[in-house]
Short mmCIF file of C-alpha atoms in Angstrom, two decimals:
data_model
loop_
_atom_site.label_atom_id
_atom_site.label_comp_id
_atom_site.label_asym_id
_atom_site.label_seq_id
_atom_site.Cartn_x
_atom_site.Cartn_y
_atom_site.Cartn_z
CA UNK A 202 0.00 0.00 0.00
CA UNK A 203 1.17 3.58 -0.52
CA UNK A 204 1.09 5.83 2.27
CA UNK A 205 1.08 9.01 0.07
CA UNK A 206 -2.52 7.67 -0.53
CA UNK A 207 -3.06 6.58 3.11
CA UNK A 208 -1.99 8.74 5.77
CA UNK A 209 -3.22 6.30 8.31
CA UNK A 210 -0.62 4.58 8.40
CA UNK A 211 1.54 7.23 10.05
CA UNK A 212 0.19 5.48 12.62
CA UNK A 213 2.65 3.14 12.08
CA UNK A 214 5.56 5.22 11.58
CA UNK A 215 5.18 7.19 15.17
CA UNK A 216 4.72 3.20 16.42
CA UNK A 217 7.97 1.93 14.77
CA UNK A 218 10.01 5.06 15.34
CA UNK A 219 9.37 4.12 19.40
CA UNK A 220 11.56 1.21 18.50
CA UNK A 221 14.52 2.66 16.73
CA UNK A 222 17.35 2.08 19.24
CA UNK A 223 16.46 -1.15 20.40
CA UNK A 224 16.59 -4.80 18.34
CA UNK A 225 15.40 -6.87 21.34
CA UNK A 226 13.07 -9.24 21.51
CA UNK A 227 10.47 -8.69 24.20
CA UNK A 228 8.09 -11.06 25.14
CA UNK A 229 5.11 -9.44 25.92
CA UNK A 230 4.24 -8.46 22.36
CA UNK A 231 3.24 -12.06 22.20
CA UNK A 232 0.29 -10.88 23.49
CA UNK A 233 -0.83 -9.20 20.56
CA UNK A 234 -0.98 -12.16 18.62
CA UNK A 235 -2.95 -13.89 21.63
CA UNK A 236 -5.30 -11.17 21.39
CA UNK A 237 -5.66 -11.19 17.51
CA UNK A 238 -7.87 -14.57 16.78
CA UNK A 239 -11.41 -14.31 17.77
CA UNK A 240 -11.36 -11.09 16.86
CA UNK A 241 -10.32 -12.22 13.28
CA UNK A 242 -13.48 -14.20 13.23
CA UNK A 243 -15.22 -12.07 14.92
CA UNK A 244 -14.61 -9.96 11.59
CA UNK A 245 -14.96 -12.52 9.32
CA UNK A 246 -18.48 -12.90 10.71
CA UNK A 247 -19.89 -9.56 10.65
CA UNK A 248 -18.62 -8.91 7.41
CA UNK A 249 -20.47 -12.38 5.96
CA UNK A 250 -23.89 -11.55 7.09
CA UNK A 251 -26.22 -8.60 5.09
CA UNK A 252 -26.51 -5.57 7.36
CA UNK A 253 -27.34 -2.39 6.38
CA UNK A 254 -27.67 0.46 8.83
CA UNK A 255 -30.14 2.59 9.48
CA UNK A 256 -30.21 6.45 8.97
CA UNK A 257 -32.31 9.36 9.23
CA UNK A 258 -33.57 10.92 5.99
CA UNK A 259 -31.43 14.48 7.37
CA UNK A 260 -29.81 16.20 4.74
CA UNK A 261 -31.83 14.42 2.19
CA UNK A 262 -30.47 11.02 2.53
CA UNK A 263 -33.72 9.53 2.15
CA UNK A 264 -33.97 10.96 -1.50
CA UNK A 265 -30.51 9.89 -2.48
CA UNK A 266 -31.42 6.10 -1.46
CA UNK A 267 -34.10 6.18 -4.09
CA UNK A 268 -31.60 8.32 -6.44
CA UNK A 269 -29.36 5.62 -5.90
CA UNK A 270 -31.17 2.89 -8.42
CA UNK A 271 -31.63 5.47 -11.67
CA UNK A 272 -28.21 7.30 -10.95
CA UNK A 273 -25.46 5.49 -8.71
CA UNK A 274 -22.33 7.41 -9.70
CA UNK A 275 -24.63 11.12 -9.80
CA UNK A 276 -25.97 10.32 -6.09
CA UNK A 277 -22.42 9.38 -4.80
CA UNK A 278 -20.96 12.90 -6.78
CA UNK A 279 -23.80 14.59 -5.09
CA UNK A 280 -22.88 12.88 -1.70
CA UNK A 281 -19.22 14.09 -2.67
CA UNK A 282 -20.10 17.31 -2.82
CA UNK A 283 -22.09 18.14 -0.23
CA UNK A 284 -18.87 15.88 2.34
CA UNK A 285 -16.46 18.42 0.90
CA UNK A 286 -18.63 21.49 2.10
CA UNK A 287 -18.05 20.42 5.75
CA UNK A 288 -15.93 21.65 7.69
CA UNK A 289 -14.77 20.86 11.93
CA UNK A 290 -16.84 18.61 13.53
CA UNK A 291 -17.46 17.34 16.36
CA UNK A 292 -17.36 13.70 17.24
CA UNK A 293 -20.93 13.14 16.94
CA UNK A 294 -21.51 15.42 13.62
CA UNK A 295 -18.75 13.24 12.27
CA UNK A 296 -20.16 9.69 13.71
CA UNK A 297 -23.46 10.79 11.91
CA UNK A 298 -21.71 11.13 8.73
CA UNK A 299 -20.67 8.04 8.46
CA UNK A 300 -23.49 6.27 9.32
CA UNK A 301 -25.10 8.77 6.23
CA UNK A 302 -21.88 7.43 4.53
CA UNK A 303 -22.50 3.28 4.96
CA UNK A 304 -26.29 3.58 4.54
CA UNK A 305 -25.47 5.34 0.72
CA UNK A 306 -22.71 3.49 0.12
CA UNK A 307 -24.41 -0.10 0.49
CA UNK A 308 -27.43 1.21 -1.29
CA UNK A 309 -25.25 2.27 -4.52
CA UNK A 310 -22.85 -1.26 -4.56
CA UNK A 311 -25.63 -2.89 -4.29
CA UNK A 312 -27.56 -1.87 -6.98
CA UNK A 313 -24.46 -2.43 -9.04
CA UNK A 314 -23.92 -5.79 -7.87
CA UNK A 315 -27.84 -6.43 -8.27
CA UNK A 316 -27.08 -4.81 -11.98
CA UNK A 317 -26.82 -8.98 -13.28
CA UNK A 318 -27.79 -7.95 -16.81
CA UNK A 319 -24.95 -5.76 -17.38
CA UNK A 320 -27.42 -2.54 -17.98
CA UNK A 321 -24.71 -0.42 -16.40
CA UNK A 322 -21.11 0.72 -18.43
CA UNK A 323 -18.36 -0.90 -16.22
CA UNK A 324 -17.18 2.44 -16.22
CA UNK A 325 -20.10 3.24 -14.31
CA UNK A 326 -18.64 0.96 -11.42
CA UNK A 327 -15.43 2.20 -11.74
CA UNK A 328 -16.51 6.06 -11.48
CA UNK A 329 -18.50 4.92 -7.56
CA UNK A 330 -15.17 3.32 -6.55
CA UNK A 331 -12.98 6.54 -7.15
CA UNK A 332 -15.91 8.60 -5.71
CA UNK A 333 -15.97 6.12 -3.19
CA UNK A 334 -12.09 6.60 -2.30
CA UNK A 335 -12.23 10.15 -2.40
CA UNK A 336 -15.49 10.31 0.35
CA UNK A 337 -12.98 8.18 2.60
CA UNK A 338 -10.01 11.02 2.12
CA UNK A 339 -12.55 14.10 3.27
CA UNK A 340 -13.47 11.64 5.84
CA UNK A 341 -9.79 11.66 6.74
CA UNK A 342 -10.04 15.58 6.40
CA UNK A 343 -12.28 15.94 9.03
CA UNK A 344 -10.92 13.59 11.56
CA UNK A 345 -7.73 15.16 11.53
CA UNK A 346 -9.05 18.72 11.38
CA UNK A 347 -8.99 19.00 15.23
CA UNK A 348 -8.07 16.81 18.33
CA UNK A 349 -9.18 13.70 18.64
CA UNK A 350 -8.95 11.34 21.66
CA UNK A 351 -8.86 7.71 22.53
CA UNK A 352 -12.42 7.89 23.64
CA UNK A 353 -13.50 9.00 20.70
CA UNK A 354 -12.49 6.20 18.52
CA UNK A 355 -14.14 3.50 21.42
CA UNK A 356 -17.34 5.64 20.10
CA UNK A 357 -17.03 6.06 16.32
CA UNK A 358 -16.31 2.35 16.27
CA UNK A 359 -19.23 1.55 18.67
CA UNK A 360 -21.74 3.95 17.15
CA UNK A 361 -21.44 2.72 13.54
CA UNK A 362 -21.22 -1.11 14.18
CA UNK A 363 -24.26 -2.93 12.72
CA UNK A 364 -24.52 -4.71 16.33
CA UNK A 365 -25.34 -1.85 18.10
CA UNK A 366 -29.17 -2.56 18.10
CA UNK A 367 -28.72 -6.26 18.19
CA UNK A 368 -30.90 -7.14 21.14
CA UNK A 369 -31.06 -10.67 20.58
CA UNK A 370 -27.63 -10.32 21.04
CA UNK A 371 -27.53 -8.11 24.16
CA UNK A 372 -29.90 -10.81 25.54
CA UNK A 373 -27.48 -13.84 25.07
CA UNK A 374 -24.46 -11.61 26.25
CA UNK A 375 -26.49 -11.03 29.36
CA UNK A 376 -27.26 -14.65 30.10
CA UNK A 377 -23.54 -15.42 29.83
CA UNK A 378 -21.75 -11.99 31.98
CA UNK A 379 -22.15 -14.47 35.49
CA UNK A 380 -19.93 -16.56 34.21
CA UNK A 381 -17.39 -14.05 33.17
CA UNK A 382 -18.01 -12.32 36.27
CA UNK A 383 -17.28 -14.82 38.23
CA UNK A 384 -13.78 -15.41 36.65
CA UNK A 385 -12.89 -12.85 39.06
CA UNK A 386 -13.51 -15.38 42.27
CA UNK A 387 -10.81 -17.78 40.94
CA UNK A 388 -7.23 -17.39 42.79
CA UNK A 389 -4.62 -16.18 40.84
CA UNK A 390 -1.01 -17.96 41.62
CA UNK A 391 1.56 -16.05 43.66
CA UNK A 392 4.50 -18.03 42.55
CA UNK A 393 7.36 -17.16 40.26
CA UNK A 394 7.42 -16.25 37.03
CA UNK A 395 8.12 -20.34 36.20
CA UNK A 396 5.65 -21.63 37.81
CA UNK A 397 3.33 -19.29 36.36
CA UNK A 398 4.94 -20.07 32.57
CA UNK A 399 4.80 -23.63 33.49
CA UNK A 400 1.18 -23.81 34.82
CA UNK A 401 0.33 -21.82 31.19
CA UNK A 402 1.80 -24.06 28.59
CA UNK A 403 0.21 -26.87 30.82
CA UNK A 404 -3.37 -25.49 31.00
CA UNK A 405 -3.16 -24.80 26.66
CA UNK A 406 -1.24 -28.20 26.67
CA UNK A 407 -4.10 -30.20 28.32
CA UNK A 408 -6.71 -28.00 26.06
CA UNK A 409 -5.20 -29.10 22.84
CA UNK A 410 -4.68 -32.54 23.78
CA UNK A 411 -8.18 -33.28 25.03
CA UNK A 412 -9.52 -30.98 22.70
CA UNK A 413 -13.37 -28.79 23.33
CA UNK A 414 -16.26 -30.92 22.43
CA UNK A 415 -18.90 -29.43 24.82
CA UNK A 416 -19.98 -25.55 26.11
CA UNK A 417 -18.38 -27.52 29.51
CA UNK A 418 -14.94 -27.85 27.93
CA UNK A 419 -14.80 -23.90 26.61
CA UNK A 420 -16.24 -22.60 29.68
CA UNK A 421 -13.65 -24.54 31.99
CA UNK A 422 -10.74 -23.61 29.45
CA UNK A 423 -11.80 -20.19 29.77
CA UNK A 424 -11.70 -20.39 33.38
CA UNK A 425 -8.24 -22.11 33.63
CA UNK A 426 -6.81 -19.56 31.32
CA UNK A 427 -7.96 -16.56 33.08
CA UNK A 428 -6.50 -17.24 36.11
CA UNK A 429 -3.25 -18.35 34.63
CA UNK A 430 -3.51 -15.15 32.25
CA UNK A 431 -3.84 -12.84 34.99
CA UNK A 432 -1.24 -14.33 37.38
CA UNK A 433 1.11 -13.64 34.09
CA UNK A 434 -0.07 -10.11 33.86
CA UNK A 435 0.69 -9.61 37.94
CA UNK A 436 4.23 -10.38 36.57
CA UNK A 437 4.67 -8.76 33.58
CA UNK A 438 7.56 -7.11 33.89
CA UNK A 439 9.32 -9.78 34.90
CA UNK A 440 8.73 -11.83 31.41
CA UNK A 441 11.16 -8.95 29.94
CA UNK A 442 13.64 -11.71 27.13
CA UNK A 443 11.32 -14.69 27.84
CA UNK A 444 10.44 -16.52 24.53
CA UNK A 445 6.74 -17.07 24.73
CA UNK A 446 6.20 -17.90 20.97
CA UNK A 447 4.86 -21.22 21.79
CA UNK A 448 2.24 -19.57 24.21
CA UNK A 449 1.23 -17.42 21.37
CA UNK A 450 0.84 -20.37 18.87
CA UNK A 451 -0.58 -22.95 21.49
CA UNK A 452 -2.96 -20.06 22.52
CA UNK A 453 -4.43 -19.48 18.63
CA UNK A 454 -4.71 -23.93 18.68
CA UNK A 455 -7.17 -23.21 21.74
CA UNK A 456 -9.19 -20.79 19.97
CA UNK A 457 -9.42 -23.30 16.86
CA UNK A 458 -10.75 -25.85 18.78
CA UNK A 459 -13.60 -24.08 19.73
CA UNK A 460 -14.29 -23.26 16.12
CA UNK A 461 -13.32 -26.66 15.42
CA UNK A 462 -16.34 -27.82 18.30
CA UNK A 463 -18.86 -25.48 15.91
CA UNK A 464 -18.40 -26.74 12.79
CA UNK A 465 -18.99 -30.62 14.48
CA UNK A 466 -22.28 -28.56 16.16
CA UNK A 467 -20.75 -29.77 19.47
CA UNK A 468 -21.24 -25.88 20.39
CA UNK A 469 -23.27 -23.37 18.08
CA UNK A 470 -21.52 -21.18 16.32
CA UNK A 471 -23.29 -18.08 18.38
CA UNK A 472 -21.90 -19.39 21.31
CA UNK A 473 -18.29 -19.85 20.05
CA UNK A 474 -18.29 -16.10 18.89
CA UNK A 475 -20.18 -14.51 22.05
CA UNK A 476 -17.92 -16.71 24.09
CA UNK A 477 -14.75 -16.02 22.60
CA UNK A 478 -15.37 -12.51 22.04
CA UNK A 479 -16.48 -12.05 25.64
CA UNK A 480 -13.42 -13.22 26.25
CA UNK A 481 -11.30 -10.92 24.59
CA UNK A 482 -12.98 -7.91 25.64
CA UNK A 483 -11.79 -8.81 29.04
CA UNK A 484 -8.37 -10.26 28.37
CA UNK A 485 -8.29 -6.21 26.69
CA UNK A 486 -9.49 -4.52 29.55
CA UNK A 487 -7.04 -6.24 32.09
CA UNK A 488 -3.91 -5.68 29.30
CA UNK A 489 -4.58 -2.07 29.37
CA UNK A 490 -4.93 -1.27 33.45
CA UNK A 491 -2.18 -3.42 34.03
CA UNK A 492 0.05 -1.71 31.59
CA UNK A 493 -1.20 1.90 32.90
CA UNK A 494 -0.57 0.40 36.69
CA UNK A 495 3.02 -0.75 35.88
CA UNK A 496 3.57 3.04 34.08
CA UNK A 497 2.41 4.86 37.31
CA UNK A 498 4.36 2.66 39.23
CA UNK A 499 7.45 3.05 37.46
CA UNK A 500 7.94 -0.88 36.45
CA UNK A 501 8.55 -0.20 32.79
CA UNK A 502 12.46 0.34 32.65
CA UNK A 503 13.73 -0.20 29.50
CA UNK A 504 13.51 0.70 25.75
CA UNK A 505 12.09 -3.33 25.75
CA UNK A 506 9.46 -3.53 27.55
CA UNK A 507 8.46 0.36 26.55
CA UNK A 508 7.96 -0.74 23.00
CA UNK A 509 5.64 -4.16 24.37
CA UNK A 510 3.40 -1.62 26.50
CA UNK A 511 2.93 0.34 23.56
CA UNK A 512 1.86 -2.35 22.01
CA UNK A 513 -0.62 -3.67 24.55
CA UNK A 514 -2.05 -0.21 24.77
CA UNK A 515 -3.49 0.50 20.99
CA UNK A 516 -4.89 -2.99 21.26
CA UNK A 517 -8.01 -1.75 22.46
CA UNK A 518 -8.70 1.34 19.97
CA UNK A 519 -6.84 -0.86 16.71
CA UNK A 520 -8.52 -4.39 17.45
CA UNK A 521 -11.87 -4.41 19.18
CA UNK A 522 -14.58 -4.25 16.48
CA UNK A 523 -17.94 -2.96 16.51
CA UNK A 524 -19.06 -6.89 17.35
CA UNK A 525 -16.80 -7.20 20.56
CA UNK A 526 -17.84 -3.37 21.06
CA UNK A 527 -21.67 -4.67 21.40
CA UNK A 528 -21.14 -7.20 24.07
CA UNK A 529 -19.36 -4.82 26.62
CA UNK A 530 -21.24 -4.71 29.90
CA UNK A 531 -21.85 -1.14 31.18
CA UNK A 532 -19.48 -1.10 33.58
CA UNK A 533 -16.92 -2.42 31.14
CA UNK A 534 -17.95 0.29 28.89
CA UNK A 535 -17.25 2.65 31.84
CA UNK A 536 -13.85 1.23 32.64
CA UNK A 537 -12.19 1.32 29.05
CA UNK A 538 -13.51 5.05 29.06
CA UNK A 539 -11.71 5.71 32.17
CA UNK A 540 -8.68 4.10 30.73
CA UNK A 541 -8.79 5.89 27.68
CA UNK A 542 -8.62 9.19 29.88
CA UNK A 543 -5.22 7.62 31.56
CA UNK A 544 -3.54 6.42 27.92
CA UNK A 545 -2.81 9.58 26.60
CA UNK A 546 -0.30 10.22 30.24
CA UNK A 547 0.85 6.53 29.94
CA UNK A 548 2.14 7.19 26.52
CA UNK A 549 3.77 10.39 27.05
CA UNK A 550 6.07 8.53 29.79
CA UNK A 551 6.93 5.55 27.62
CA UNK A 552 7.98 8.66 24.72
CA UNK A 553 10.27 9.92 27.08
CA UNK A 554 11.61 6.48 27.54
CA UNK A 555 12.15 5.91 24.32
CA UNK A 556 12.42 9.22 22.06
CA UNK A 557 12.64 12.19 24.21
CA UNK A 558 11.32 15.12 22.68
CA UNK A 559 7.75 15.90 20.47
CA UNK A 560 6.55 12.16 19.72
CA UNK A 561 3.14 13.50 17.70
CA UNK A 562 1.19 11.59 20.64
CA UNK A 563 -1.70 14.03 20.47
CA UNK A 564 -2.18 12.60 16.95
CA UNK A 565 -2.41 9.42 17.42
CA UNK A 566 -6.08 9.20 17.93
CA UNK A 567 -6.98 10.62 15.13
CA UNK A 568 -4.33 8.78 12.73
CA UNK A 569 -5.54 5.46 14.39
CA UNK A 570 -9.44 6.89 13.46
CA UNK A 571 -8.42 8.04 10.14
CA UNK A 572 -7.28 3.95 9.69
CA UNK A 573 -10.32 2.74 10.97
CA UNK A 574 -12.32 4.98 8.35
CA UNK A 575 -9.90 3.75 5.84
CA UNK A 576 -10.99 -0.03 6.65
CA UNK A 577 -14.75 0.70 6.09
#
């Protein structure tokens, strides 16, 4: 990708430059990749199933839907236009937009897609996909016209996910919280860091071996890994040089099985993705206080393990989607707000770590926005 097109990935650029003077390996970026699965198919099944979102007629968006079918490429010009007339706005104004912006855009591809007797030029196609393009780089206008914060992007994505009304869903999630909830009753080991390492590969060892074949076998392997999980974040600075690759790949075996357990209809396939996404939201929410705890507490000493927080940070605001969004209890809601506040602070300290001097922190909201638009 070229990014003279995509200014998003700056992101990337302010991320990498963090890591300049130091080669190390540190284990705790492992934790990105443990992080990483169910939210891949936690993707893979929103985008599968036919969604559209709904939007208010405002700014005559109801009479552009039924443009749409005579004139695709005119409506999304029109739509054009009217995107390059706007100028600052605020996080709301802009979250409106683009659910304006999805609505319009699914109504135009697919009445091109429905188009199965070729009555439309291809050129016709090819004229939405560059108006297209261009809509997404005055939506990366606006973001970056003011300040954005971490907060912000928790909203944009939750606001604009097609789950957000789901209450079928919101029902199931609610039946299951106890048992997440009560994750927080099991002990969590006070022994050394190999005991802890040891008692991890074990628990993924003995998951893999016996495999999940039940909602009995993914519960209790979500239990055993939570508490092993946690007594490895209560040490986390301590894992600084530890090779953890096989916890990472024995980890992303564990989430197969339960996918695995689906397609056999041992578990449904609902219960694999609440479960597993459930899952993550938490394993998120514990990665980020426990990285802002270690900050204020002055645990983080080197280059390293400056570069691994970093990491574990952006997880929440560059991985959770807008399905993992939608099963967040309140009070979950609450506490990655709160963290969100404390980020900004926690990042300025591991800049002066690692690059004293202006970072472009303040930015990085809305360059990590501006990639999320960029995705859509």
């Amino acid at each position: 990708m070229h990014k003279i097109r995509f200014s998003g990935y700056e992101v990337s650029k302010i991320i990498y430059s963090f890591a300049l003077n130091s080669t190390k390996q540190y284990s705790m970026k492992t934790s990105k990749s443990n992080l990483k699965q169910p939210i891949i198919f936690a993707k893979i099944i929103a985008v599968s199933i036919a969604i559209f979102l709904c939007a208010s007629c405002d700014n005559g968006n109801g009479k552009r839907l039924a443009k749409a079918k005579n004139d695709p490429a005119g409506t999304y010009r029109e739509y054009l236009s009217d995107i390059r007339r706007q100028k600052k706005l605020s996080i709301k104004e802009l979250t409106g937009h683009l659910k304006q912006w999805q609505t319009l855009r699914d109504s135009v591809f697919l009445y091109l897609e429905c188009d199965t007797l070729g009555r439309l030029h291809s050129t016709v196609r090819e004229e939405c996909e560059q108006v297209h393009d261009s809509i997404r780089m005055e939506f990366s206008r606006m973001v970056l016209s003011q300040t954005r914060t971490y907060k912000d992007i928790l909203w944009v994505k939750e606001q604009i996910s097609p789950h957000l009304e789901d209450k079928e869903l919101h029902r199931a999630a609610e039946t299951i919280r106890p048992f997440f909830a009560s994750l927080d009753n099991q002990p969590v080991s006070q022994r050394n860091r190999q005991h802890i390492l040891a008692t991890y590969r074990t628990t993924l060892a003995e998951t893999i071996d016996y495999g999940i074949h039940c909602m009995a076998d993914l519960t209790t392997f979500i239990e055993k890994e939570d508490a092993v999980y946690r007594a490895f974040l209560s040490r986390l600075p301590d894992f600084d040089g530890e090779n953890l690759s096989d916890i990472t790949h024995d980890t992303e075996r564990c989430c197969a099985q339960v996918f695995l357990a689906a397609e056999r209809n041992d578990i449904t396939y609902r219960n694999a993705m609440i479960y597993l996404a459930m899952r993550t939201n938490r394993r998120l929410i514990q990665n980020v206080r426990t990285c802002i705890d270690d900050i204020c507490n002055k645990k983080v000493k080197t280059p390293a393990q400056a570069q691994a927080y970093i990491w574990m940070l952006l997880q929440p605001y560059s991985s959770l989607d807008g399905f993992c969004l939608a099963l967040l209890s309140a009070e979950e809601r609450e506490q990655l707000d709160m963290l969100a506040s404390q980020t900004p602070d926690a990042f300025r300290e591991l800049g002066r770590m690692l690059h004293p001097g202006d970072n472009r922190l303040d930015e990085l909201p809305g360059m990590l926005m501006e990639a999320f638009i960029h995705t859509l």
